[in-house]
PDB file of C-alpha atoms in Angstrom:
ATOM      1  CA  MET A   1     157.075 187.599  84.087  1.00  0.00           C
ATOM      2  CA  LYS A   2     157.900 191.122  82.872  1.00  0.00           C
ATOM      3  CA  SER A   3     155.243 193.752  82.613  1.00  0.00           C
ATOM      4  CA  ILE A   4     153.134 193.873  79.430  1.00  0.00           C
ATOM      5  CA  ASN A   5     154.430 196.386  76.954  1.00  0.00           C
ATOM      6  CA  GLU A   6     151.973 199.095  75.950  1.00  0.00           C
ATOM      7  CA  ALA A   7     152.779 198.394  72.280  1.00  0.00           C
ATOM      8  CA  HIS A   8     151.471 194.969  72.507  1.00  0.00           C
ATOM      9  CA  VAL A   9     147.875 196.139  73.258  1.00  0.00           C
ATOM     10  CA  ALA A  10     148.090 199.626  71.548  1.00  0.00           C
ATOM     11  CA  GLN A  11     145.233 198.792  69.080  1.00  0.00           C
ATOM     12  CA  PRO A  12     141.951 196.900  69.184  1.00  0.00           C
ATOM     13  CA  GLY A  13     142.560 193.329  68.129  1.00  0.00           C
ATOM     14  CA  LEU A  14     145.964 193.026  69.793  1.00  0.00           C
ATOM     15  CA  ALA A  15     146.061 190.790  72.837  1.00  0.00           C
ATOM     16  CA  VAL A  16     148.490 189.371  75.361  1.00  0.00           C
ATOM     17  CA  VAL A  17     147.570 185.848  76.587  1.00  0.00           C
ATOM     18  CA  GLU A  18     149.228 184.462  79.673  1.00  0.00           C
ATOM     19  CA  VAL A  19     148.699 180.770  80.223  1.00  0.00           C
ATOM     20  CA  ALA A  20     149.130 178.953  83.492  1.00  0.00           C
ATOM     21  CA  ALA A  21     149.380 175.194  83.128  1.00  0.00           C
ATOM     22  CA  ALA A  22     150.493 172.116  84.990  1.00  0.00           C
ATOM     23  CA  ASP A  23     153.316 171.383  82.649  1.00  0.00           C
ATOM     24  CA  ASP A  24     155.093 172.511  79.472  1.00  0.00           C
ATOM     25  CA  GLN A  25     153.234 170.047  77.179  1.00  0.00           C
ATOM     26  CA  THR A  26     149.861 171.650  78.243  1.00  0.00           C
ATOM     27  CA  ALA A  27     151.122 175.194  77.918  1.00  0.00           C
ATOM     28  CA  PHE A  28     152.478 174.656  74.405  1.00  0.00           C
ATOM     29  CA  ALA A  29     149.342 172.753  73.316  1.00  0.00           C
ATOM     30  CA  ILE A  30     147.224 175.833  74.280  1.00  0.00           C
ATOM     31  CA  GLN A  31     149.662 178.162  72.343  1.00  0.00           C
ATOM     32  CA  GLU A  32     149.467 175.895  69.377  1.00  0.00           C
ATOM     33  CA  ALA A  33     145.694 175.968  69.437  1.00  0.00           C
ATOM     34  CA  LEU A  34     145.819 179.781  69.534  1.00  0.00           C
ATOM     35  CA  ALA A  35     148.307 179.950  66.653  1.00  0.00           C
ATOM     36  CA  GLY A  36     146.132 177.786  64.521  1.00  0.00           C
ATOM     37  CA  ARG A  37     143.394 180.440  64.555  1.00  0.00           C
ATOM     38  CA  TRP A  38     145.161 183.795  64.801  1.00  0.00           C
ATOM     39  CA  ALA A  39     148.564 185.365  63.926  1.00  0.00           C
ATOM     40  CA  THR A  40     150.611 184.691  67.070  1.00  0.00           C
ATOM     41  CA  ALA A  41     154.096 185.657  68.302  1.00  0.00           C
ATOM     42  CA  SER A  42     154.888 182.467  70.056  1.00  0.00           C
ATOM     43  CA  ALA A  43     156.953 181.728  73.098  1.00  0.00           C
ATOM     44  CA  ASP A  44     159.675 179.177  72.830  1.00  0.00           C
ATOM     45  CA  ARG A  45     159.887 178.432  76.646  1.00  0.00           C
ATOM     46  CA  THR A  46     157.860 178.510  79.737  1.00  0.00           C
ATOM     47  CA  THR A  47     158.771 180.002  83.070  1.00  0.00           C
ATOM     48  CA  ARG A  48     158.342 178.828  86.659  1.00  0.00           C
ATOM     49  CA  ALA A  49     157.725 181.075  89.600  1.00  0.00           C
ATOM     50  CA  PRO A  50     159.262 179.919  92.821  1.00  0.00           C
ATOM     51  CA  GLY A  51     156.550 178.818  95.270  1.00  0.00           C
ATOM     52  CA  GLU A  52     153.822 178.788  92.546  1.00  0.00           C
ATOM     53  CA  PRO A  53     152.489 175.607  91.018  1.00  0.00           C
ATOM     54  CA  GLY A  54     152.906 174.831  87.334  1.00  0.00           C
ATOM     55  CA  VAL A  55     154.418 176.837  84.505  1.00  0.00           C
ATOM     56  CA  ARG A  56     153.598 180.093  82.784  1.00  0.00           C
ATOM     57  CA  LEU A  57     153.711 181.057  79.124  1.00  0.00           C
ATOM     58  CA  ARG A  58     152.882 184.387  77.470  1.00  0.00           C
ATOM     59  CA  CYS A  59     152.062 184.747  73.831  1.00  0.00           C
ATOM     60  CA  TYR A  60     150.918 187.772  71.744  1.00  0.00           C
ATOM     61  CA  LEU A  61     147.967 187.596  69.472  1.00  0.00           C
ATOM     62  CA  ASP A  62     146.577 189.652  66.514  1.00  0.00           C
ATOM     63  CA  VAL A  63     142.983 188.576  66.334  1.00  0.00           C
ATOM     64  CA  ARG A  64     142.346 190.903  63.428  1.00  0.00           C
ATOM     65  CA  GLN A  65     144.132 188.258  61.321  1.00  0.00           C
ATOM     66  CA  ASN A  66     141.887 185.236  61.262  1.00  0.00           C
ATOM     67  CA  LEU A  67     143.952 182.325  59.678  1.00  0.00           C
ATOM     68  CA  ASN A  68     141.108 180.042  59.136  1.00  0.00           C
ATOM     69  CA  SER A  69     139.255 182.069  56.668  1.00  0.00           C
TER      70      SER A  69
END
């Protein structure tokens, strides 16, 4: 994965979440759970690193915006 951009964590409440999971379905389920609670810039695909198990997914959260108020 690319390096985390400073702008994505420039203020309190902004976060980058990297998920490692066995498969795409699990990774996207975790992303969906996060997106149900906070404003999320979602990923549309996972990545695989040669020689490493499972898949990776990165999404960006703004935890200042609670969607379940």
